[in-house]
XYZ file of C-alpha atoms in Angstrom:
226
model
C 27.059 1.310 10.177
C 23.283 1.453 10.004
C 20.977 -0.567 12.249
C 17.795 -1.299 10.305
C 14.735 -2.273 12.318
C 11.700 -3.862 10.583
C 13.795 -4.232 7.438
C 11.885 -4.037 4.173
C 8.552 -3.047 5.711
C 6.530 0.160 5.794
C 7.632 0.561 9.448
C 11.360 0.401 8.649
C 13.550 2.513 10.957
C 17.256 3.327 10.526
C 19.778 4.249 13.224
C 23.316 5.331 12.371
C 26.023 4.077 14.741
C 29.635 2.947 14.936
C 30.884 -0.551 15.625
C 34.107 -2.488 15.752
C 34.387 -5.410 13.348
C 36.223 -8.452 14.673
C 35.978 -10.637 11.597
C 33.394 -11.551 8.952
C 31.253 -13.286 11.577
C 31.363 -10.997 14.640
C 31.344 -7.347 15.691
C 31.247 -5.199 18.835
C 28.536 -2.578 19.397
C 28.030 -0.204 22.305
C 25.608 -1.631 24.823
C 23.349 1.415 24.387
C 22.894 0.815 20.642
C 19.278 -0.251 19.883
C 20.362 -3.531 18.306
C 18.396 -6.710 18.980
C 18.442 -10.226 17.617
C 16.781 -10.282 14.224
C 17.667 -6.678 13.373
C 19.531 -6.026 10.128
C 22.763 -4.065 9.851
C 24.110 -2.385 6.740
C 27.836 -1.736 6.477
C 30.116 -0.497 3.698
C 31.700 -3.146 1.507
C 35.420 -2.388 0.989
C 34.954 -3.503 -2.620
C 32.117 -1.044 -3.088
C 28.429 -1.115 -2.268
C 26.837 -2.319 0.952
C 26.918 -5.542 2.956
C 23.727 -6.618 4.734
C 23.989 -8.680 7.922
C 21.449 -9.856 10.474
C 22.117 -10.042 14.219
C 21.718 -13.717 15.086
C 23.193 -13.757 18.613
C 23.947 -10.871 20.983
C 26.109 -11.291 24.111
C 26.237 -8.380 26.571
C 29.499 -7.694 28.421
C 30.934 -5.048 30.775
C 33.297 -2.594 29.116
C 37.009 -3.402 29.697
C 39.440 -0.510 29.947
C 41.110 -1.516 26.687
C 37.889 -0.840 24.727
C 36.815 2.461 26.292
C 38.637 4.447 23.614
C 36.473 2.810 20.932
C 33.108 3.197 22.657
C 33.504 6.387 24.734
C 31.349 6.468 27.838
C 29.411 3.270 27.118
C 28.921 1.039 30.168
C 29.433 -2.120 28.183
C 29.533 -3.688 24.773
C 27.455 -6.179 22.836
C 29.245 -8.932 20.971
C 27.182 -9.705 17.913
C 27.368 -12.862 15.839
C 26.054 -12.465 12.317
C 23.552 -14.716 10.644
C 22.558 -14.943 7.017
C 20.261 -12.138 5.938
C 17.323 -13.633 4.085
C 15.962 -11.792 1.070
C 12.882 -9.780 2.028
C 9.796 -10.334 -0.065
C 8.221 -7.011 -0.879
C 4.903 -6.320 -2.510
C 5.151 -4.397 -5.811
C 3.209 -1.561 -4.136
C 3.896 -1.215 -0.418
C 1.409 1.557 0.254
C -1.811 2.682 -1.366
C -0.928 5.773 -3.376
C -3.293 8.369 -4.790
C -1.076 8.873 -7.837
C -1.496 5.208 -8.809
C -5.291 5.389 -9.045
C -7.230 5.646 -12.310
C -6.848 8.958 -14.144
C -10.603 9.642 -13.857
C -10.343 9.497 -10.067
C -7.247 11.692 -10.015
C -8.837 14.357 -12.218
C -12.101 14.414 -10.265
C -10.910 14.004 -6.682
C -7.177 14.550 -6.157
C -7.346 18.316 -5.498
C -10.170 17.884 -2.997
C -8.312 15.047 -1.293
C -5.113 17.113 -1.055
C -7.129 19.940 0.547
C -8.480 17.563 3.192
C -12.025 17.630 1.788
C -12.352 13.853 1.956
C -16.150 13.601 1.747
C -16.221 15.827 -1.324
C -13.399 13.850 -2.908
C -15.351 10.614 -2.435
C -18.536 12.175 -3.812
C -16.794 13.474 -6.931
C -14.977 10.184 -7.551
C -18.214 8.206 -7.374
C -19.975 10.830 -9.447
C -17.308 10.348 -12.127
C -18.190 6.634 -12.228
C -21.880 7.466 -12.562
C -21.329 10.045 -15.309
C -19.125 7.664 -17.272
C -21.645 4.813 -17.094
C -24.375 7.178 -18.266
C -22.206 8.355 -21.153
C -21.278 4.843 -22.256
C -24.821 3.492 -22.117
C -26.827 6.532 -23.172
C -29.289 5.794 -20.361
C -31.120 8.742 -18.823
C -30.953 7.313 -15.332
C -28.836 7.947 -12.259
C -27.599 6.196 -9.136
C -28.688 2.639 -8.405
C -31.301 2.459 -11.224
C -28.583 3.366 -13.719
C -26.274 0.608 -12.444
C -29.169 -1.839 -12.309
C -29.875 -1.355 -15.997
C -26.246 -1.124 -17.139
C -24.885 -4.196 -15.341
C -27.849 -6.529 -14.706
C -26.553 -10.088 -15.247
C -29.254 -10.885 -17.774
C -29.093 -8.289 -20.513
C -26.182 -6.114 -19.351
C -25.277 -3.134 -21.492
C -21.652 -2.915 -20.345
C -19.526 -6.049 -20.194
C -16.929 -5.680 -17.437
C -16.057 -9.370 -17.109
C -12.712 -10.873 -18.054
C -13.327 -14.550 -17.238
C -15.019 -17.130 -19.452
C -17.983 -19.430 -18.831
C -19.542 -19.754 -15.383
C -16.664 -17.836 -13.786
C -17.407 -14.931 -16.091
C -21.090 -15.016 -15.167
C -20.225 -14.949 -11.467
C -17.758 -12.123 -12.077
C -20.313 -9.981 -13.906
C -22.861 -10.643 -11.179
C -20.334 -9.596 -8.543
C -19.451 -6.350 -10.293
C -23.147 -5.631 -10.825
C -23.487 -5.579 -7.043
C -20.280 -3.552 -6.631
C -21.404 -0.836 -9.031
C -24.909 -0.714 -7.584
C -23.648 -0.921 -4.009
C -21.218 1.947 -4.567
C -24.148 4.168 -5.530
C -26.423 3.053 -2.670
C -23.844 2.800 0.084
C -21.347 5.538 -0.823
C -22.495 7.939 -3.548
C -26.000 8.696 -2.235
C -25.206 9.132 1.486
C -22.303 11.455 0.668
C -24.424 13.499 -1.741
C -27.501 13.889 0.451
C -26.150 14.218 3.979
C -23.766 16.559 5.757
C -20.959 14.071 6.392
C -17.856 14.683 8.475
C -15.290 12.206 7.196
C -11.844 13.052 8.552
C -9.926 9.823 7.971
C -7.626 10.165 4.932
C -6.864 6.440 4.888
C -10.518 5.444 4.698
C -11.103 8.092 2.038
C -8.185 6.799 -0.015
C -9.497 3.249 0.229
C -12.876 4.451 -1.039
C -11.208 6.271 -3.925
C -9.457 2.993 -4.721
C -12.862 1.353 -5.127
C -13.865 4.080 -7.583
C -10.583 3.462 -9.393
C -11.309 -0.262 -9.669
C -14.754 0.460 -11.129
C -13.221 2.813 -13.691
C -10.703 0.171 -14.728
C -13.551 -2.232 -15.377
C -15.252 0.491 -17.386
C -12.057 0.713 -19.454
C -12.637 -2.934 -20.407
C -16.292 -2.327 -21.240
C -15.479 0.777 -23.296
C -12.829 -1.038 -25.315
C -15.449 -3.651 -26.255
C -17.941 -0.997 -27.319
C -15.429 0.483 -29.739
C -14.757 -2.799 -31.557
């Protein structure tokens, strides 16, 4: 059998063990097994496949002589009553993954990220956003001034909104600040200072922002080609 702790989460842990089934509702485990109420247990289904149970009640008992052959040197046994295992709701993507980011981010930053050069990876990813905006607009600007002119709510050159009416106006205004803020708060400091970023998770989250901006540029580019 397999004891599954934190079932269906990113922290899931599995422990292989042996147990003695009494009936469909109960089983005996060695007292030393790391099984607690709420843990899941997977066991083979005689008809094929796997049965999933959840430990609803656990009763600890001293080991009688008649059971020592089944549990070896264990000092006792735990009588487990099964409950109904509820289906676990899982997000479509359980962990942020570099390979799932926009292709522009992968091509510009993935090698640097894999080499542990996180600051350089961030710089190149944000630079790829800047270069693409410049190419799509034809503007001879860079950084925040480029984003200011490309995405200003009144007279934008690239339409990255997907909503209609007032919601669309608010959306475009929000992405105007995201594009401009990415240049001011991320692109420029990384390009002009000797940074020492060593947190891969934070770097990956920043690359995800660059990926989001590229996906909005996909929308804008598709409209330009109509």
